[in-house]
Amino acid sequence: MTPSHRDTVLVTGGAGFIGSALVRRLIESFDGRVVVVDSLTYAGHLESLEGVSRHPNFAFEHVDITDAKAVRTCFETWSPRIVFHLAAESHVDRSIDSPATFVETNIVGTYIVLEAALGAWRIVGTDRRARCKFIHVSTDEVFGSLGPRGAFTETTAYAPRSPYSASKAASDHLARAWHHTYGLPVIVTNCSNNFGPYQLPEKFIPVVIRSALSRRVVPVYGTGENIRDWLYVNDHVDALCRVASAGEVGQTYLIGASNERRNIDIAREICAILDELRPSADGSYIDLIEYVEDRPGHDMRYAIDATVTRDELDWRPAHGFADALRETVSWYLANEEWCSVVMAGGPEGERLGTGRQA
Ligand code: NAD
């Protein structure tokens, strides 16, 4: 992405996992201003932005996207050319326990952000207006669960099955409606499961790493056969930057690297890397893996066909899965302090997502 020095990019959810990776990239790769809008929920941490938060181009707005007045003020103040909307409640297990927050943030919050973006976009000059983009960052989970074959494409019908994916699906529909009805230059992206540094240690890959290191049970839901299509977070960031510079307004881009893996295989692969990088006198980490009660409504398989994104945006994932997983494990070994800070007082090691079962 090559915005001019006058440009402002606004990133909602920029203190989270993917948002912070995007902000790090933006700060290092162009000379415009980068404004993070984030309410710092349990999932958002300024510690994830420590390397960039003192940069002169960085600004932080401590704002909840469900606060319409504050969000409107942000957009009036900064008048961004590019908006990356990532702020969301993002953990499926938490959505099972507490769906209300997902409806509030992901649906109502997105509506509020769209309205504020529309208000700011309408009052900029025609030339500048034509260069604006609102990139709504979403997930492949909106398409539901696949059988053993096939992959999601831009035309796959929506069939979300968890409170998380249903709330994201609703937000995708709102974003597209604000384009078709009001002309807001929206682009929607649907990406597969991300992994990499700074992911909160309540998501699968860091849970495996942290549980193994603490010699707790390494939990694998159900039979461990569920398949996810993994993408290294910096490859997602590359794709988002390509969307910002070359994406067509009104389009949808699916982002994925065709790295399908069963959960049990991921857990074993991580334990094998740990056995090598931090061998334990107490035995192989693989022996700590246990199958635990399945997630209610657990989707079986996700897979992305990213042909359109590859062809139209000339995007390719730059990282091989094995190397990126190893790098990720090494990052968690080197950053135990970050993990302790972001999990302080949180439910590390506790089971989430079974709270409302009859
Ligand atoms: P995350 O949970 O790590 O970060 C979410 C960020 O949003 C946090 O910084 C949090 O403080 C902020 N936030 C939450 N509620 C807010 C509110 N009401 N107001 C302001 N800020 C708020 O999430 P992530 O994994 O980085 O995901 C970012 C986006 O990408 C989400 O929209 C998610 O649906 C989407 N996505 C994630 C993945 C994945 O594998 N993680 C894959 C595809 C798409």
mmCIF file of N, CA and C in Angstrom, residues 257-341:
data_model
loop_
_atom_site.group_PDB
_atom_site.id
_atom_site.type_symbol
_atom_site.label_atom_id
_atom_site.label_comp_id
_atom_site.label_asym_id
_atom_site.label_seq_id
_atom_site.Cartn_x
_atom_site.Cartn_y
_atom_site.Cartn_z
ATOM 1 N N ALA A 257 -4.526 -19.592 2.489
ATOM 2 C CA ALA A 257 -3.286 -20.113 1.904
ATOM 3 C C ALA A 257 -3.351 -21.605 1.611
ATOM 4 N N SER A 258 -4.560 -22.187 1.676
ATOM 5 C CA SER A 258 -4.718 -23.630 1.424
ATOM 6 C C SER A 258 -3.825 -24.469 2.338
ATOM 7 N N ASN A 259 -3.822 -24.107 3.594
ATOM 8 C CA ASN A 259 -3.088 -24.888 4.608
ATOM 9 C C ASN A 259 -4.091 -25.591 5.505
ATOM 10 N N GLU A 260 -4.754 -26.589 4.986
ATOM 11 C CA GLU A 260 -5.750 -27.299 5.805
ATOM 12 C C GLU A 260 -5.048 -28.276 6.728
ATOM 13 N N ARG A 261 -5.415 -28.207 7.990
ATOM 14 C CA ARG A 261 -4.832 -29.133 8.974
ATOM 15 C C ARG A 261 -5.905 -29.554 9.969
ATOM 16 N N ARG A 262 -5.859 -30.822 10.409
ATOM 17 C CA ARG A 262 -6.729 -31.260 11.508
ATOM 18 C C ARG A 262 -6.175 -30.678 12.808
ATOM 19 N N ASN A 263 -7.068 -30.347 13.739
ATOM 20 C CA ASN A 263 -6.612 -29.768 15.011
ATOM 21 C C ASN A 263 -5.621 -30.683 15.731
ATOM 22 N N ILE A 264 -5.883 -31.983 15.702
ATOM 23 C CA ILE A 264 -4.987 -32.909 16.411
ATOM 24 C C ILE A 264 -3.585 -32.870 15.801
ATOM 25 N N ASP A 265 -3.519 -32.700 14.481
ATOM 26 C CA ASP A 265 -2.202 -32.663 13.836
ATOM 27 C C ASP A 265 -1.445 -31.390 14.197
ATOM 28 N N ILE A 266 -2.194 -30.282 14.301
ATOM 29 C CA ILE A 266 -1.553 -29.019 14.721
ATOM 30 C C ILE A 266 -0.978 -29.185 16.126
ATOM 31 N N ALA A 267 -1.779 -29.772 17.034
ATOM 32 C CA ALA A 267 -1.326 -29.927 18.427
ATOM 33 C C ALA A 267 -0.054 -30.786 18.458
ATOM 34 N N ARG A 268 -0.051 -31.857 17.681
ATOM 35 C CA ARG A 268 1.139 -32.732 17.667
ATOM 36 C C ARG A 268 2.349 -32.022 17.087
ATOM 37 N N GLU A 269 2.112 -31.249 16.016
ATOM 38 C CA GLU A 269 3.223 -30.543 15.364
ATOM 39 C C GLU A 269 3.853 -29.530 16.323
ATOM 40 N N ILE A 270 2.996 -28.817 17.053
ATOM 41 C CA ILE A 270 3.519 -27.819 18.004
ATOM 42 C C ILE A 270 4.317 -28.527 19.108
ATOM 43 N N CYS A 271 3.778 -29.631 19.618
ATOM 44 C CA CYS A 271 4.478 -30.344 20.703
ATOM 45 C C CYS A 271 5.828 -30.858 20.212
ATOM 46 N N ALA A 272 5.884 -31.299 18.950
ATOM 47 C CA ALA A 272 7.158 -31.795 18.410
ATOM 48 C C ALA A 272 8.163 -30.641 18.304
ATOM 49 N N ILE A 273 7.692 -29.464 17.904
ATOM 50 C CA ILE A 273 8.602 -28.303 17.818
ATOM 51 C C ILE A 273 9.115 -27.957 19.220
ATOM 52 N N LEU A 274 8.194 -27.994 20.208
ATOM 53 C CA LEU A 274 8.606 -27.674 21.589
ATOM 54 C C LEU A 274 9.604 -28.705 22.116
ATOM 55 N N ASP A 275 9.379 -29.984 21.768
ATOM 56 C CA ASP A 275 10.323 -31.027 22.208
ATOM 57 C C ASP A 275 11.734 -30.698 21.729
ATOM 58 N N GLU A 276 11.798 -30.090 20.538
ATOM 59 C CA GLU A 276 13.098 -29.756 19.965
ATOM 60 C C GLU A 276 13.653 -28.464 20.565
ATOM 61 N N LEU A 277 12.787 -27.435 20.644
ATOM 62 C CA LEU A 277 13.281 -26.116 21.065
ATOM 63 C C LEU A 277 13.418 -25.990 22.578
ATOM 64 N N ARG A 278 12.551 -26.658 23.321
ATOM 65 C CA ARG A 278 12.645 -26.599 24.791
ATOM 66 C C ARG A 278 12.343 -27.970 25.390
ATOM 67 N N PRO A 279 13.293 -28.911 25.209
ATOM 68 C CA PRO A 279 13.041 -30.274 25.695
ATOM 69 C C PRO A 279 12.796 -30.283 27.203
ATOM 70 N N SER A 280 11.896 -31.165 27.649
ATOM 71 C CA SER A 280 11.561 -31.216 29.077
ATOM 72 C C SER A 280 12.026 -32.541 29.660
ATOM 73 N N ALA A 281 12.582 -32.458 30.862
ATOM 74 C CA ALA A 281 13.030 -33.674 31.550
ATOM 75 C C ALA A 281 11.829 -34.545 31.918
ATOM 76 N N ASP A 282 10.626 -33.933 31.931
ATOM 77 C CA ASP A 282 9.425 -34.686 32.322
ATOM 78 C C ASP A 282 8.805 -35.469 31.169
ATOM 79 N N GLY A 283 9.432 -35.436 30.002
ATOM 80 C CA GLY A 283 8.925 -36.233 28.882
ATOM 81 C C GLY A 283 8.371 -35.384 27.756
ATOM 82 N N SER A 284 7.972 -36.054 26.669
ATOM 83 C CA SER A 284 7.502 -35.341 25.479
ATOM 84 C C SER A 284 6.205 -34.588 25.774
ATOM 85 N N TYR A 285 6.097 -33.414 25.192
ATOM 86 C CA TYR A 285 4.871 -32.611 25.342
ATOM 87 C C TYR A 285 3.669 -33.318 24.701
ATOM 88 N N ILE A 286 3.958 -34.173 23.722
ATOM 89 C CA ILE A 286 2.859 -34.859 23.019
ATOM 90 C C ILE A 286 2.010 -35.679 24.007
ATOM 91 N N ASP A 287 2.649 -36.190 25.073
ATOM 92 C CA ASP A 287 1.906 -36.999 26.043
ATOM 93 C C ASP A 287 0.880 -36.177 26.826
ATOM 94 N N LEU A 288 0.969 -34.853 26.745
ATOM 95 C CA LEU A 288 0.019 -34.001 27.475
ATOM 96 C C LEU A 288 -1.277 -33.771 26.700
ATOM 97 N N ILE A 289 -1.304 -34.177 25.420
ATOM 98 C CA ILE A 289 -2.512 -33.935 24.602
ATOM 99 C C ILE A 289 -3.650 -34.829 25.082
ATOM 100 N N GLU A 290 -4.824 -34.190 25.296
ATOM 101 C CA GLU A 290 -6.014 -34.977 25.678
ATOM 102 C C GLU A 290 -7.213 -34.474 24.898
ATOM 103 N N TYR A 291 -8.062 -35.410 24.489
ATOM 104 C CA TYR A 291 -9.324 -35.016 23.875
ATOM 105 C C TYR A 291 -10.271 -34.581 24.988
ATOM 106 N N VAL A 292 -10.917 -33.415 24.790
ATOM 107 C CA VAL A 292 -11.862 -32.912 25.804
ATOM 108 C C VAL A 292 -13.226 -32.720 25.139
ATOM 109 N N GLU A 293 -14.235 -32.486 25.977
ATOM 110 C CA GLU A 293 -15.602 -32.303 25.478
ATOM 111 C C GLU A 293 -15.628 -31.324 24.302
ATOM 112 N N ASP A 294 -16.386 -31.675 23.268
ATOM 113 C CA ASP A 294 -16.389 -30.864 22.056
ATOM 114 C C ASP A 294 -17.070 -29.520 22.292
ATOM 115 N N ARG A 295 -16.744 -28.554 21.407
ATOM 116 C CA ARG A 295 -17.438 -27.258 21.403
ATOM 117 C C ARG A 295 -18.852 -27.486 20.859
ATOM 118 N N PRO A 296 -19.885 -26.921 21.530
ATOM 119 C CA PRO A 296 -21.248 -27.064 20.985
ATOM 120 C C PRO A 296 -21.317 -26.481 19.571
ATOM 121 N N GLY A 297 -21.896 -27.231 18.643
ATOM 122 C CA GLY A 297 -22.058 -26.734 17.270
ATOM 123 C C GLY A 297 -20.744 -26.579 16.514
ATOM 124 N N HIS A 298 -19.724 -27.324 16.916
ATOM 125 C CA HIS A 298 -18.371 -27.156 16.357
ATOM 126 C C HIS A 298 -18.355 -27.394 14.841
ATOM 127 N N ASP A 299 -18.006 -26.356 14.069
ATOM 128 C CA ASP A 299 -17.921 -26.516 12.609
ATOM 129 C C ASP A 299 -16.829 -27.530 12.268
ATOM 130 N N MET A 300 -17.108 -28.374 11.277
ATOM 131 C CA MET A 300 -16.182 -29.467 10.967
ATOM 132 C C MET A 300 -14.980 -29.009 10.154
ATOM 133 N N ARG A 301 -15.273 -28.283 9.095
ATOM 134 C CA ARG A 301 -14.142 -27.960 8.201
ATOM 135 C C ARG A 301 -14.368 -26.609 7.532
ATOM 136 N N TYR A 302 -13.279 -25.834 7.437
ATOM 137 C CA TYR A 302 -13.275 -24.609 6.646
ATOM 138 C C TYR A 302 -12.162 -24.733 5.603
ATOM 139 N N ALA A 303 -12.405 -24.211 4.418
ATOM 140 C CA ALA A 303 -11.347 -24.149 3.398
ATOM 141 C C ALA A 303 -11.677 -23.000 2.458
ATOM 142 N N ILE A 304 -10.641 -22.262 2.091
ATOM 143 C CA ILE A 304 -10.819 -21.062 1.260
ATOM 144 C C ILE A 304 -10.257 -21.312 -0.133
ATOM 145 N N ASP A 305 -11.016 -20.903 -1.140
ATOM 146 C CA ASP A 305 -10.485 -20.833 -2.502
ATOM 147 C C ASP A 305 -10.158 -19.358 -2.759
ATOM 148 N N ALA A 306 -8.877 -19.033 -2.730
ATOM 149 C CA ALA A 306 -8.465 -17.615 -2.824
ATOM 150 C C ALA A 306 -8.062 -17.232 -4.250
ATOM 151 N N THR A 307 -8.549 -17.976 -5.237
ATOM 152 C CA THR A 307 -8.127 -17.724 -6.626
ATOM 153 C C THR A 307 -8.336 -16.268 -7.047
ATOM 154 N N VAL A 308 -9.515 -15.714 -6.725
ATOM 155 C CA VAL A 308 -9.809 -14.344 -7.178
ATOM 156 C C VAL A 308 -8.808 -13.358 -6.565
ATOM 157 N N THR A 309 -8.557 -13.511 -5.287
ATOM 158 C CA THR A 309 -7.624 -12.595 -4.612
ATOM 159 C C THR A 309 -6.216 -12.742 -5.192
ATOM 160 N N ARG A 310 -5.808 -13.994 -5.419
ATOM 161 C CA ARG A 310 -4.482 -14.225 -6.002
ATOM 162 C C ARG A 310 -4.388 -13.597 -7.385
ATOM 163 N N ASP A 311 -5.411 -13.833 -8.223
ATOM 164 C CA ASP A 311 -5.338 -13.380 -9.620
ATOM 165 C C ASP A 311 -5.522 -11.878 -9.735
ATOM 166 N N GLU A 312 -6.556 -11.369 -9.053
ATOM 167 C CA GLU A 312 -6.874 -9.944 -9.259
ATOM 168 C C GLU A 312 -5.932 -9.016 -8.508
ATOM 169 N N LEU A 313 -5.445 -9.456 -7.366
ATOM 170 C CA LEU A 313 -4.610 -8.564 -6.550
ATOM 171 C C LEU A 313 -3.141 -8.975 -6.569
ATOM 172 N N ASP A 314 -2.841 -10.034 -7.311
ATOM 173 C CA ASP A 314 -1.470 -10.517 -7.400
ATOM 174 C C ASP A 314 -0.883 -10.756 -5.997
ATOM 175 N N TRP A 315 -1.701 -11.333 -5.153
ATOM 176 C CA TRP A 315 -1.269 -11.635 -3.778
ATOM 177 C C TRP A 315 -0.932 -13.118 -3.651
ATOM 178 N N ARG A 316 0.135 -13.420 -2.987
ATOM 179 C CA ARG A 316 0.495 -14.804 -2.655
ATOM 180 C C ARG A 316 0.972 -14.832 -1.210
ATOM 181 N N PRO A 317 0.595 -15.867 -0.437
ATOM 182 C CA PRO A 317 1.192 -15.952 0.901
ATOM 183 C C PRO A 317 2.698 -16.144 0.783
ATOM 184 N N ALA A 318 3.449 -15.385 1.570
ATOM 185 C CA ALA A 318 4.911 -15.440 1.449
ATOM 186 C C ALA A 318 5.525 -16.462 2.398
ATOM 187 N N HIS A 319 4.716 -16.993 3.323
ATOM 188 C CA HIS A 319 5.279 -17.871 4.355
ATOM 189 C C HIS A 319 4.752 -19.284 4.208
ATOM 190 N N GLY A 320 5.663 -20.255 4.254
ATOM 191 C CA GLY A 320 5.257 -21.661 4.290
ATOM 192 C C GLY A 320 4.690 -21.968 5.675
ATOM 193 N N PHE A 321 3.759 -22.919 5.746
ATOM 194 C CA PHE A 321 3.098 -23.181 7.026
ATOM 195 C C PHE A 321 4.090 -23.676 8.100
ATOM 196 N N ALA A 322 4.929 -24.646 7.751
ATOM 197 C CA ALA A 322 5.814 -25.260 8.763
ATOM 198 C C ALA A 322 6.762 -24.216 9.355
ATOM 199 N N ASP A 323 7.359 -23.399 8.481
ATOM 200 C CA ASP A 323 8.308 -22.379 8.975
ATOM 201 C C ASP A 323 7.590 -21.344 9.829
ATOM 202 N N ALA A 324 6.384 -20.940 9.375
ATOM 203 C CA ALA A 324 5.646 -19.909 10.114
ATOM 204 C C ALA A 324 5.205 -20.448 11.477
ATOM 205 N N LEU A 325 4.840 -21.725 11.536
ATOM 206 C CA LEU A 325 4.424 -22.296 12.828
ATOM 207 C C LEU A 325 5.626 -22.338 13.776
ATOM 208 N N ARG A 326 6.761 -22.714 13.248
ATOM 209 C CA ARG A 326 7.977 -22.772 14.061
ATOM 210 C C ARG A 326 8.347 -21.380 14.580
ATOM 211 N N GLU A 327 8.252 -20.404 13.685
ATOM 212 C CA GLU A 327 8.539 -19.009 14.084
ATOM 213 C C GLU A 327 7.579 -18.559 15.189
ATOM 214 N N THR A 328 6.322 -18.964 15.040
ATOM 215 C CA THR A 328 5.313 -18.580 16.030
ATOM 216 C C THR A 328 5.626 -19.206 17.386
ATOM 217 N N VAL A 329 5.967 -20.495 17.374
ATOM 218 C CA VAL A 329 6.301 -21.171 18.642
ATOM 219 C C VAL A 329 7.512 -20.465 19.272
ATOM 220 N N SER A 330 8.507 -20.154 18.449
ATOM 221 C CA SER A 330 9.713 -19.471 18.975
ATOM 222 C C SER A 330 9.329 -18.123 19.582
ATOM 223 N N TRP A 331 8.403 -17.414 18.914
ATOM 224 C CA TRP A 331 7.988 -16.095 19.432
ATOM 225 C C TRP A 331 7.364 -16.252 20.824
ATOM 226 N N TYR A 332 6.514 -17.263 21.006
ATOM 227 C CA TYR A 332 5.877 -17.441 22.326
ATOM 228 C C TYR A 332 6.910 -17.839 23.383
ATOM 229 N N LEU A 333 7.933 -18.594 22.957
ATOM 230 C CA LEU A 333 8.982 -18.949 23.922
ATOM 231 C C LEU A 333 9.744 -17.703 24.358
ATOM 232 N N ALA A 334 9.920 -16.772 23.428
ATOM 233 C CA ALA A 334 10.717 -15.570 23.730
ATOM 234 C C ALA A 334 9.879 -14.463 24.369
ATOM 235 N N ASN A 335 8.563 -14.630 24.409
ATOM 236 C CA ASN A 335 7.697 -13.524 24.863
ATOM 237 C C ASN A 335 6.717 -13.968 25.949
ATOM 238 N N GLU A 336 7.244 -14.731 26.902
ATOM 239 C CA GLU A 336 6.366 -15.210 27.977
ATOM 240 C C GLU A 336 5.858 -14.049 28.825
ATOM 241 N N GLU A 337 6.662 -12.974 28.885
ATOM 242 C CA GLU A 337 6.232 -11.825 29.690
ATOM 243 C C GLU A 337 4.992 -11.164 29.068
ATOM 244 N N TRP A 338 5.000 -11.019 27.729
ATOM 245 C CA TRP A 338 3.816 -10.453 27.060
ATOM 246 C C TRP A 338 2.587 -11.303 27.375
ATOM 247 N N CYS A 339 2.773 -12.629 27.330
ATOM 248 C CA CYS A 339 1.643 -13.530 27.602
ATOM 249 C C CYS A 339 1.127 -13.317 29.028
ATOM 250 N N SER A 340 2.046 -13.198 29.994
ATOM 251 C CA SER A 340 1.609 -13.017 31.384
ATOM 252 C C SER A 340 0.857 -11.709 31.538
ATOM 253 N N VAL A 341 1.364 -10.651 30.879
ATOM 254 C CA VAL A 341 0.704 -9.344 31.006
ATOM 255 C C VAL A 341 -0.702 -9.404 30.428
#
